Amino acid sequence: MIIIDGPAELCGEISIQGAKNSALPILAATVLCKGQSVLHNCPDLTDVETAVRILEHLGCRCAREGSDLVVDNAMTGCEVPQELMREMRSSIVFLGAIVSRCGEARLCFPGGCELGPRPIDLHISSLQKLGVEIEEKGGCLQCRAPGGIQGAYVSLSFPSVGATENLMLAAVCSKGTTIIANAAREPEIADLAAYLNRCGGRIYGAGESCVIIDGVKELFGSEHRMMPDRIVSATYMAAAAVTGGSVTLRDVDNAHILPMLSPFEESGCEVRQMGGSLNIMAPRRLMPVKHIRTMPYPGFPTDAQPVVMSMAAVGSGTSVFVENIFENRYRHAEGLQRLGAKIKVEGKVAIVEGVDRLAGAPVEAWDLRGGAALVVAGLAARGRTEIEGVEYIRRGYEDIAGNLALLGARIREAD
Ligand code: EPZ
């Protein structure tokens, strides 16, 4: 449980952790690289621990040295056990890497946050185009590439982040060339390609809609520094915004923040970006965020929708949200309503009428970013907010209570 006694005006400076959604596919990619990889700025999260347990189950050796994670690839296995697959949705991204390295793979349908149905049809159809035979049996995938993986042209019907990553991992050591049309453009895709190219891969255009991958014979481990986590940055910006504070974030990648700036500026915050830092100064009372539509990058990211909804909850007017990426990503509205927010959810649309002040209450997190939204709202609420479901928050945030306490919040974790 996280306990917050609000309200508190946040001010001060914190450093932003490495990106969870870079670390996870890059850890899967180490399966392809012979020898040792040293991953700098690797965040200390339960999702990263899960990925490390998968690597160790496959025979790799992992050791954490501060914010560095060292992976020695001594891979022997090609199966990921059900209990590990169930813990984290993104474990499906191991599929492409394992079947490329071993010629076969056995994984079960992933678990992870419940954000509506999380199909993997694009992952499966894409890998089949590269010659991977995939058989579904009892919720598990039996995959084989008897003749090796053959490059092909794959056009994604939706720019799926995970499917793009799975394709890159399957194609990087394949025969021939793979072209991915309508690839996801999230910055984490470019981070994955940077690591793979440093290991000897030939991936061009990552971060754009068309990615070309010339298969190479083998890859060798290398050093790589994870990019900063843009969603964690947005979370602390929202915390400053709802508390009328002034906060500086260090070690951010300001280019990745740009698609998220509009709601902060619309609500009256002043954001100054300089080099690897960002300062946000909030007004005493936020104005509403007019219209938030989540879209694939470089549109407004779905992962930042929950924490911006917490800002809208205390804005001086009505805000409209349209969630276009996931079917069920408004579960945090229930907790926000418990804190006094006025929110009406109709399918993909949520209408938020700002209130003057939220009131602390016991609430429950149902997913990672929804939990972060409840923390943000608790900082602005008068009185005590107790948030159950901290395990979801720990999946993506390194010591969120410690960081917020550094900024002046009265917050702590309790069993
Ligand atoms: C990644 O998930 C991120 N996770 C998510 O962050 C993020 O919300 C999402 O991309 C969108 O940006 C990681 O990178 C580990 P998608 P992913 O495939 O790859 C549908 C967080 O909080 N779809 O782009 O699962 C899917 O149902 C997490 O850090 C299919 O229909 O996202 C969803 O509606 C939450 N079939 C949409 O596409 C498929 O085969 C976007 O999914 C695959 C996806």
PDB file of C-alpha atoms in Angstrom, residues 1-11 239 243 357 374-387 400-414:
ATOM      1  CA  MET A   1       0.000   0.000   0.000  1.00  0.00           C
ATOM      2  CA  ILE A   2       1.028   3.619  -0.625  1.00  0.00           C
ATOM      3  CA  ILE A   3      -0.163   6.191   1.934  1.00  0.00           C
ATOM      4  CA  ILE A   4      -0.333   9.877   0.989  1.00  0.00           C
ATOM      5  CA  ASP A   5      -1.283  12.784   3.246  1.00  0.00           C
ATOM      6  CA  GLY A   6      -2.203  15.656   0.956  1.00  0.00           C
ATOM      7  CA  PRO A   7      -2.262  18.258  -0.302  1.00  0.00           C
ATOM      8  CA  ALA A   8       1.404  19.153  -0.742  1.00  0.00           C
ATOM      9  CA  GLU A   9       3.033  21.588  -3.160  1.00  0.00           C
ATOM     10  CA  LEU A  10       5.903  19.748  -4.873  1.00  0.00           C
ATOM     11  CA  CYS A  11       9.160  21.474  -5.587  1.00  0.00           C
ATOM     12  CA  ALA A 239       2.392  15.428 -10.013  1.00  0.00           C
ATOM     13  CA  THR A 243       0.033  20.365  -6.691  1.00  0.00           C
ATOM     14  CA  ARG A 357     -10.619  19.844  -4.384  1.00  0.00           C
ATOM     15  CA  LEU A 374      -4.140   7.487  -8.292  1.00  0.00           C
ATOM     16  CA  VAL A 375      -0.813   8.499  -6.708  1.00  0.00           C
ATOM     17  CA  VAL A 376      -0.875  11.794  -8.632  1.00  0.00           C
ATOM     18  CA  ALA A 377      -4.467  12.477  -7.546  1.00  0.00           C
ATOM     19  CA  GLY A 378      -3.666  11.567  -3.930  1.00  0.00           C
ATOM     20  CA  LEU A 379      -0.985  14.284  -3.875  1.00  0.00           C
ATOM     21  CA  ALA A 380      -3.662  16.894  -4.644  1.00  0.00           C
ATOM     22  CA  ALA A 381      -6.377  15.437  -2.390  1.00  0.00           C
ATOM     23  CA  ARG A 382      -7.020  16.851   1.063  1.00  0.00           C
ATOM     24  CA  GLY A 383      -6.477  14.239   3.749  1.00  0.00           C
ATOM     25  CA  ARG A 384      -5.208  10.655   3.604  1.00  0.00           C
ATOM     26  CA  THR A 385      -5.271   8.502   0.440  1.00  0.00           C
ATOM     27  CA  GLU A 386      -4.412   4.809   0.766  1.00  0.00           C
ATOM     28  CA  ILE A 387      -3.618   3.043  -2.517  1.00  0.00           C
ATOM     29  CA  ILE A 400       7.904   6.424  -6.774  1.00  0.00           C
ATOM     30  CA  ALA A 401       7.312   7.179  -3.062  1.00  0.00           C
ATOM     31  CA  GLY A 402      10.984   8.031  -2.475  1.00  0.00           C
ATOM     32  CA  ASN A 403      11.111  10.357  -5.478  1.00  0.00           C
ATOM     33  CA  LEU A 404       7.902  12.162  -4.533  1.00  0.00           C
ATOM     34  CA  ALA A 405       9.046  12.479  -0.916  1.00  0.00           C
ATOM     35  CA  LEU A 406      12.227  14.156  -2.223  1.00  0.00           C
ATOM     36  CA  LEU A 407       9.919  16.744  -3.830  1.00  0.00           C
ATOM     37  CA  GLY A 408       8.085  17.396  -0.548  1.00  0.00           C
ATOM     38  CA  ALA A 409       5.183  14.948  -0.704  1.00  0.00           C
ATOM     39  CA  ARG A 410       4.050  13.283   2.541  1.00  0.00           C
ATOM     40  CA  ILE A 411       4.034   9.768   1.104  1.00  0.00           C
ATOM     41  CA  ARG A 412       5.232   6.341   2.220  1.00  0.00           C
ATOM     42  CA  GLU A 413       4.905   2.662   1.416  1.00  0.00           C
ATOM     43  CA  ALA A 414       3.406   0.393   4.067  1.00  0.00           C
TER      44      ALA A 414
END
